[in-house]
Short mmCIF file of C-alpha atoms and ligand atoms in Angstrom, two decimals:
data_model
loop_
_atom_site.label_atom_id
_atom_site.label_comp_id
_atom_site.label_asym_id
_atom_site.label_seq_id
_atom_site.Cartn_x
_atom_site.Cartn_y
_atom_site.Cartn_z
CA UNK A 1 73.80 104.05 82.90
CA UNK A 2 76.79 104.07 80.56
CA UNK A 3 79.54 106.34 81.93
CA UNK A 4 82.63 107.53 80.11
CA UNK A 5 85.49 108.94 82.16
CA UNK A 6 88.15 111.01 80.48
CA UNK A 7 91.39 110.68 82.43
CA UNK A 8 92.95 107.56 83.95
CA UNK A 9 94.68 109.07 86.95
CA UNK A 10 93.67 108.28 90.52
CA UNK A 11 90.72 110.67 90.32
CA UNK A 12 89.28 109.09 87.18
CA UNK A 13 90.06 105.53 88.29
CA UNK A 14 88.67 106.04 91.80
CA UNK A 15 85.51 107.56 90.30
CA UNK A 16 85.23 104.57 87.95
CA UNK A 17 85.45 102.20 90.91
CA UNK A 18 82.88 104.10 92.95
CA UNK A 19 80.51 104.24 89.99
CA UNK A 20 80.88 100.49 89.51
CA UNK A 21 80.29 99.82 93.23
CA UNK A 22 77.25 102.10 93.19
CA UNK A 23 75.70 100.19 90.30
CA UNK A 24 76.58 102.05 87.11
CA UNK A 25 76.17 99.85 84.03
CA UNK A 26 79.05 100.26 81.64
CA UNK A 27 82.06 102.26 82.90
CA UNK A 28 84.85 103.14 80.48
CA UNK A 29 88.00 105.15 81.15
CA UNK A 30 89.90 106.85 78.35
CA UNK A 31 93.50 107.77 79.09
CA UNK A 32 95.65 109.69 76.63
CA UNK A 33 98.85 107.96 77.79
CA UNK A 34 99.47 105.26 80.37
CA UNK A 35 96.95 105.13 83.20
CA UNK A 36 98.12 106.69 86.45
CA UNK A 37 101.49 107.78 85.05
CA UNK A 38 101.13 111.56 85.31
CA UNK A 39 100.53 113.43 88.59
CA UNK A 40 99.29 110.23 90.28
CA UNK A 41 102.70 108.65 89.70
CA UNK A 42 104.77 111.74 90.43
CA UNK A 43 103.07 112.45 93.77
CA UNK A 44 104.59 111.67 97.14
CA UNK A 45 101.29 110.37 98.53
CA UNK A 46 101.01 112.59 101.58
CA UNK A 47 97.70 112.66 103.42
CA UNK A 48 98.10 115.93 105.29
CA UNK A 49 94.85 117.82 105.73
CA UNK A 50 95.87 119.05 109.18
CA UNK A 51 99.54 119.78 108.57
CA UNK A 52 98.75 121.80 105.45
CA UNK A 53 95.85 123.94 106.64
CA UNK A 54 95.82 127.44 108.01
CA UNK A 55 92.10 127.55 108.68
CA UNK A 56 89.10 125.31 109.15
CA UNK A 57 87.09 126.04 106.03
CA UNK A 58 85.22 124.10 103.35
CA UNK A 59 88.47 122.96 101.74
CA UNK A 60 89.78 121.68 105.06
CA UNK A 61 86.53 119.82 105.69
CA UNK A 62 86.73 118.20 102.25
CA UNK A 63 90.37 117.17 102.80
CA UNK A 64 89.69 115.88 106.30
CA UNK A 65 86.58 114.04 105.15
CA UNK A 66 88.60 112.30 102.47
CA UNK A 67 91.41 111.48 104.93
CA UNK A 68 88.79 109.85 107.16
CA UNK A 69 87.62 107.71 104.24
CA UNK A 70 91.12 106.33 103.64
CA UNK A 71 91.20 103.44 106.15
CA UNK A 72 88.03 101.94 104.67
CA UNK A 73 89.15 102.75 101.12
CA UNK A 74 92.52 101.02 101.67
CA UNK A 75 90.95 98.00 103.37
CA UNK A 76 88.30 97.60 100.66
CA UNK A 77 90.86 97.92 97.90
CA UNK A 78 92.93 95.23 99.57
CA UNK A 79 89.91 92.90 99.78
CA UNK A 80 88.97 93.68 96.20
CA UNK A 81 92.42 93.39 94.62
CA UNK A 82 94.93 91.88 97.06
CA UNK A 83 97.04 95.04 96.69
CA UNK A 84 98.15 96.77 99.87
CA UNK A 85 98.37 100.52 99.29
CA UNK A 86 100.51 101.05 102.39
CA UNK A 87 98.28 103.47 104.22
CA UNK A 88 100.42 104.89 106.99
CA UNK A 89 98.96 106.84 109.92
CA UNK A 90 102.13 107.21 111.96
CA UNK A 91 101.60 110.97 111.93
CA UNK A 92 103.23 113.92 110.27
CA UNK A 93 105.70 116.26 111.94
CA UNK A 94 106.23 119.87 110.92
CA UNK A 95 109.63 120.91 112.21
CA UNK A 96 111.16 124.33 112.85
CA UNK A 97 114.81 125.11 112.27
CA UNK A 98 114.69 128.56 113.90
CA UNK A 99 112.90 130.17 116.85
CA UNK A 100 111.00 132.33 114.38
CA UNK A 101 109.72 129.25 112.50
CA UNK A 102 108.78 127.63 115.79
CA UNK A 103 106.81 130.69 116.86
CA UNK A 104 104.95 130.57 113.55
CA UNK A 105 104.22 126.83 113.85
CA UNK A 106 103.12 127.23 117.48
CA UNK A 107 100.82 130.16 116.67
CA UNK A 108 99.29 128.26 113.78
CA UNK A 109 98.84 125.19 115.98
CA UNK A 110 97.04 127.24 118.64
CA UNK A 111 94.48 128.38 116.07
CA UNK A 112 94.19 124.87 114.64
CA UNK A 113 93.57 123.30 118.06
CA UNK A 114 90.91 125.88 118.86
CA UNK A 115 89.22 124.85 115.62
CA UNK A 116 89.29 121.18 116.65
CA UNK A 117 92.35 119.95 114.76
CA UNK A 118 94.38 117.22 116.46
CA UNK A 119 97.92 118.55 116.96
CA UNK A 120 100.66 118.37 119.61
CA UNK A 121 103.51 120.77 120.23
CA UNK A 122 106.89 118.99 120.36
CA UNK A 123 110.11 120.16 121.98
CA UNK A 124 113.47 119.52 120.32
CA UNK A 125 113.95 116.65 122.79
CA UNK A 126 110.59 115.15 121.87
CA UNK A 127 111.56 115.26 118.20
CA UNK A 128 115.00 113.77 118.88
CA UNK A 129 113.20 110.94 120.68
CA UNK A 130 110.74 110.36 117.84
CA UNK A 131 113.17 110.86 114.97
CA UNK A 132 116.78 110.60 116.15
CA UNK A 133 118.22 111.00 112.65
CA UNK A 134 116.80 114.50 112.18
CA UNK A 135 119.18 117.43 112.46
CA UNK A 136 120.09 118.74 115.90
CA UNK A 137 119.24 122.17 114.44
CA UNK A 138 115.55 121.28 114.81
CA UNK A 139 114.31 123.50 117.65
CA UNK A 140 110.83 122.01 117.94
CA UNK A 141 107.76 121.25 115.92
CA UNK A 142 104.18 120.06 115.76
CA UNK A 143 102.91 116.50 115.42
CA UNK A 144 99.70 115.88 113.48
CA UNK A 145 98.80 112.34 114.61
CA UNK A 146 95.95 111.83 112.10
CA UNK A 147 98.03 112.60 109.03
CA UNK A 148 100.27 110.25 107.09
CA UNK A 149 100.77 108.90 103.63
CA UNK A 150 99.85 106.26 101.11
CA UNK A 151 101.99 104.60 98.42
CA UNK A 152 100.38 106.39 95.49
CA UNK A 153 101.90 104.09 92.84
CA UNK A 154 100.38 101.09 94.62
CA UNK A 155 97.11 103.00 94.78
CA UNK A 156 97.26 103.32 90.99
CA UNK A 157 98.02 99.58 90.72
CA UNK A 158 95.11 98.70 93.03
CA UNK A 159 92.63 100.88 91.15
CA UNK A 160 93.73 99.38 87.83
CA UNK A 161 93.43 95.88 89.25
CA UNK A 162 89.94 96.73 90.50
CA UNK A 163 89.08 97.92 87.00
CA UNK A 164 90.45 94.71 85.48
CA UNK A 165 88.45 92.51 87.85
CA UNK A 166 85.24 94.49 87.55
CA UNK A 167 84.76 94.98 83.82
CA UNK A 168 85.78 98.61 83.79
CA UNK A 169 87.37 99.14 80.40
CA UNK A 170 90.52 101.27 80.62
CA UNK A 171 91.67 102.37 77.17
CA UNK A 172 95.24 103.65 77.28
CA UNK A 173 96.89 105.77 74.58
CA UNK A 174 93.38 106.89 73.72
CA UNK A 175 92.91 110.64 73.44
CA UNK A 176 89.38 112.01 73.36
CA UNK A 177 89.52 114.52 70.52
CA UNK A 178 86.12 116.05 70.90
CA UNK A 179 83.33 116.19 73.44
CA UNK A 180 80.03 115.65 71.68
CA UNK A 181 77.19 117.81 72.98
CA UNK A 182 73.75 117.48 71.44
CA UNK A 183 70.81 119.65 72.49
CA UNK A 184 72.70 120.78 75.62
CA UNK A 185 73.43 117.20 76.61
CA UNK A 186 76.82 115.47 76.62
CA UNK A 187 76.34 112.32 74.55
CA UNK A 188 79.89 111.05 74.23
CA UNK A 189 83.29 111.81 72.77
CA UNK A 190 85.07 111.16 69.53
CA UNK A 191 88.39 109.32 69.43
CA UNK A 192 90.27 109.30 66.12
CA UNK A 193 87.05 109.99 64.25
CA UNK A 194 85.17 107.20 66.00
CA UNK A 195 82.38 108.18 68.36
CA UNK A 196 81.90 106.65 71.76
CA UNK A 197 78.46 107.21 73.16
CA UNK A 198 77.65 107.64 76.83
CA UNK A 199 74.81 108.66 79.12
CA UNK A 200 77.29 110.63 81.24
CA UNK A 201 80.77 111.99 80.59
CA UNK A 202 83.12 112.74 83.49
CA UNK A 203 86.20 114.81 82.70
CA UNK A 204 89.01 114.08 85.14
CA UNK A 205 92.00 114.87 82.97
CA UNK A 206 94.37 116.48 85.45
CA UNK A 207 96.51 119.26 84.00
CA UNK A 208 94.98 118.55 80.57
CA UNK A 209 91.43 119.18 81.85
CA UNK A 210 90.70 122.31 79.86
CA UNK A 211 91.59 121.02 76.37
CA UNK A 212 88.38 119.15 75.67
CA UNK A 213 86.11 121.59 77.47
CA UNK A 214 87.60 124.60 75.67
CA UNK A 215 87.18 122.93 72.28
CA UNK A 216 83.51 122.26 73.07
CA UNK A 217 83.02 125.85 74.27
CA UNK A 218 82.11 124.67 77.74
CA UNK A 219 83.40 127.32 80.07
CA UNK A 220 84.82 125.89 83.26
CA UNK A 221 87.47 127.49 85.42
CA UNK A 222 90.74 127.01 83.53
CA UNK A 223 93.11 124.33 84.80
CA UNK A 224 96.83 125.01 84.42
CA UNK A 225 99.86 122.80 85.16
CA UNK A 226 102.10 123.50 88.15
CA UNK A 227 105.29 121.49 87.95
CA UNK A 228 106.67 119.63 90.94
CA UNK A 229 110.07 117.93 91.00
CA UNK A 230 110.76 115.12 93.46
CA UNK A 231 113.96 113.23 94.32
CA UNK A 232 114.30 109.88 96.07
CA UNK A 233 117.02 108.06 97.98
CA UNK A 234 117.16 104.28 98.40
CA UNK A 235 117.84 102.55 101.71
CA UNK A 236 117.11 105.38 104.14
CA UNK A 237 115.38 103.53 106.92
CA UNK A 238 116.00 106.01 109.72
CA UNK A 239 112.78 108.04 109.46
CA UNK A 240 109.32 106.91 110.57
CA UNK A 241 107.12 109.99 110.12
CA UNK A 242 106.44 112.23 107.16
CA UNK A 243 108.40 115.39 108.00
CA UNK A 244 107.78 118.90 106.71
CA UNK A 245 110.48 121.53 107.04
CA UNK A 246 111.21 124.88 105.49
CA UNK A 247 111.66 124.26 101.78
CA UNK A 248 110.35 120.73 101.48
CA UNK A 249 109.04 117.49 102.88
CA UNK A 250 110.43 114.01 103.51
CA UNK A 251 108.31 110.92 102.95
CA UNK A 252 109.77 107.61 104.16
CA UNK A 253 108.42 104.58 102.32
CA UNK A 254 108.09 101.07 103.69
CA UNK A 255 110.64 99.72 101.20
CA UNK A 256 113.37 102.05 102.52
CA UNK A 257 113.01 104.77 99.88
CA UNK A 258 112.89 108.36 101.07
CA UNK A 259 111.04 110.80 98.82
CA UNK A 260 111.88 114.49 99.02
CA UNK A 261 109.51 117.02 97.49
CA UNK A 262 108.66 119.16 95.88
CA UNK A 263 109.32 122.21 93.77
CA UNK A 264 106.40 124.42 92.78
CA UNK A 265 107.03 125.83 89.31
CA UNK A 266 105.16 127.54 86.55
CA UNK A 267 106.74 125.79 83.55
CA UNK A 268 103.81 124.97 81.30
CA UNK A 269 103.70 121.30 80.36
CA UNK A 270 107.46 120.86 80.72
CA UNK A 271 108.42 117.98 83.01
CA UNK A 272 112.20 118.15 82.76
CA UNK A 273 114.14 117.53 85.95
CA UNK A 274 116.53 120.46 86.40
CA UNK A 275 119.86 120.93 88.14
CA UNK A 276 118.44 123.81 90.20
CA UNK A 277 115.35 121.86 91.18
CA UNK A 278 117.35 118.85 92.36
CA UNK A 279 119.82 121.09 94.19
CA UNK A 280 117.09 122.88 96.11
CA UNK A 281 115.53 119.54 97.13
CA UNK A 282 118.91 118.09 98.12
CA UNK A 283 119.61 121.16 100.23
CA UNK A 284 116.33 120.95 102.08
CA UNK A 285 116.76 117.18 102.60
CA UNK A 286 120.33 117.56 103.89
CA UNK A 287 119.33 120.36 106.24
CA UNK A 288 116.74 118.12 107.85
CA UNK A 289 118.64 114.81 107.62
CA UNK A 290 122.38 115.49 107.82
CA UNK A 291 123.07 111.80 107.13
CA UNK A 292 122.20 112.48 103.49
CA UNK A 293 124.96 115.07 103.07
CA UNK A 294 126.83 114.58 99.83
CA UNK A 295 124.65 111.67 98.70
CA UNK A 296 123.38 111.73 95.14
CA UNK A 297 119.67 110.96 94.93
CA UNK A 298 118.93 107.57 93.38
CA UNK A 299 115.92 108.76 91.41
CA UNK A 300 114.30 112.03 90.33
CA UNK A 301 111.19 112.93 88.42
CA UNK A 302 108.65 115.67 87.84
CA UNK A 303 104.89 115.87 87.44
CA UNK A 304 102.19 118.42 86.77
CA UNK A 305 99.71 119.40 89.44
CA UNK A 306 96.36 120.52 88.02
CA UNK A 307 95.73 124.02 89.35
CA UNK A 308 92.58 126.13 89.32
CA UNK A 309 92.76 129.74 90.55
CA UNK A 310 92.34 129.67 94.32
CA UNK A 311 93.88 126.21 94.58
CA UNK A 312 90.59 124.40 95.25
CA UNK A 313 89.05 121.63 93.15
CA UNK A 314 85.89 121.81 91.05
CA UNK A 315 83.76 118.67 91.35
CA UNK A 316 80.30 117.86 90.05
CA UNK A 317 77.71 118.46 87.36
CA UNK A 318 78.39 121.21 84.83
CA UNK A 319 75.40 123.54 84.71
CA UNK A 320 73.89 124.02 81.29
CA UNK A 321 75.09 120.70 79.86
CA UNK A 322 73.25 117.70 81.21
CA UNK A 323 75.25 114.52 81.52
CA UNK A 324 78.54 116.40 81.85
CA UNK A 325 80.61 116.24 85.05
CA UNK A 326 84.03 117.49 86.05
CA UNK A 327 86.54 116.45 88.70
CA UNK A 328 89.25 119.03 88.28
CA UNK A 329 91.93 121.15 89.88
CA UNK A 330 93.01 118.87 92.71
CA UNK A 331 96.38 120.62 92.71
CA UNK A 332 98.42 119.48 95.77
CA UNK A 333 95.67 117.18 97.04
CA UNK A 334 94.84 114.69 94.31
CA UNK A 335 95.86 111.58 96.23
CA UNK A 336 94.23 112.80 99.44
CA UNK A 337 90.99 113.81 97.72
CA UNK A 338 90.55 110.71 95.53
CA UNK A 339 88.10 108.84 97.83
CA UNK A 340 85.81 111.78 98.50
CA UNK A 341 85.91 112.97 94.89
CA UNK A 342 84.95 109.48 93.72
CA UNK A 343 81.92 109.50 96.02
CA UNK A 344 80.88 112.99 94.98
CA UNK A 345 81.10 112.04 91.30
CA UNK A 346 79.15 108.81 91.82
CA UNK A 347 76.43 110.70 93.71
CA UNK A 348 76.27 113.40 91.05
CA UNK A 349 76.16 110.98 88.11
CA UNK A 350 73.88 108.29 89.52
CA UNK A 351 71.62 110.22 91.88
CA UNK A 352 71.89 113.80 90.69
CA UNK A 353 72.73 114.74 94.25
CA UNK A 354 75.45 116.86 95.83
CA UNK A 355 76.28 116.04 99.46
CA UNK A 356 76.87 119.00 101.75
CA UNK A 357 80.66 118.47 101.95
CA UNK A 358 81.03 118.90 98.19
CA UNK A 359 78.67 121.79 97.57
CA UNK A 360 81.26 124.58 97.84
CA UNK A 361 83.18 122.86 95.02
CA UNK A 362 80.35 122.52 92.52
CA UNK A 363 81.09 124.15 89.18
CA UNK A 364 78.16 126.50 89.76
CA UNK A 365 78.98 127.71 93.24
CA UNK A 366 80.80 130.86 92.36
CA UNK A 367 83.04 128.91 89.99
CA UNK A 368 81.47 129.79 86.70
CA UNK A 369 80.84 126.92 84.31
CA UNK A 370 78.47 127.37 81.41
CA UNK A 371 77.97 125.98 77.97
CA UNK A 372 77.99 128.65 75.33
N1 LIG B 401 101.06 117.33 97.84
C1 LIG B 401 102.30 117.96 97.88
C2 LIG B 401 102.71 118.61 96.64
O1 LIG B 401 101.95 118.80 95.72
O2 LIG B 401 103.87 118.99 96.58
#
């Protein structure tokens, strides 16, 4: 089976790897720019299914399932490529800076624990013991021991190295201009007037997902960009856990960088870093870590989250067009959901099957997708 993947971010690259491991013949990735340099690069790499959920629903189960795949995914990638993606399971702490916030976190945690989520209530003393550099204004919080982070840029590097070592062709600066559908079957794409044939086409194009599908009159839920700005400080070695507070999150990297994210903005495809965006991130960082007060961030950037109405991804075979698959709308969870999405795509493409965990996210399940 000859598979063409449109989009060289972590979703497309992880799907390419899984397809290769599961025995696909030729696997080719087309990337309009540089592979892994859009949302996959801009992300902070948090793996936070528990810390970010309000309820135990299908989306939570998908996120948790993918989080559980990460240790094996990271270990296999290391064996396959020699690249360590810095999977970190130290735990994630949500902190409260007011009694009202603490009441909210505690109430949410009660419901989460009842639903089987691993979480521990922390007093201000507990938090001071775990993270002494956090503000004394922290009145308490919740620890999610099974959550953590991964170095998403190293994940990109590892997936590209896997591709290089395993005959997956990754064509950069290669925009698919048209999806070719013949007799209700996707048969390839055209790139600069040249056609590339395939038995299956997987569209995993992040915020740009809808361009090709719209042009081919394939109706899938529209994907729109949601901008996120991130700042980073060098040499901040005081924090061990990922920390969420009102207004933002702090992600300490192994190399001493501290990432602070992220804004959530409707700004089309604009990725400018703005004075207001940086200021809001600096304020939330300084409130949580007073040691940063007055420090200029050392780096700043912005990326585009791919958003589908409802905030949940759409993964699987497109009804009405055989050989066409989508992996879309991963929004805030692209890094977290890469391993499970890759498996779901490989199952869909190679076996025509849809495991239980992915069924609520099929294009057909209430998320209309038809060829017209
Ligand atoms: N995953 C966190 C964010 O999108 O800001």
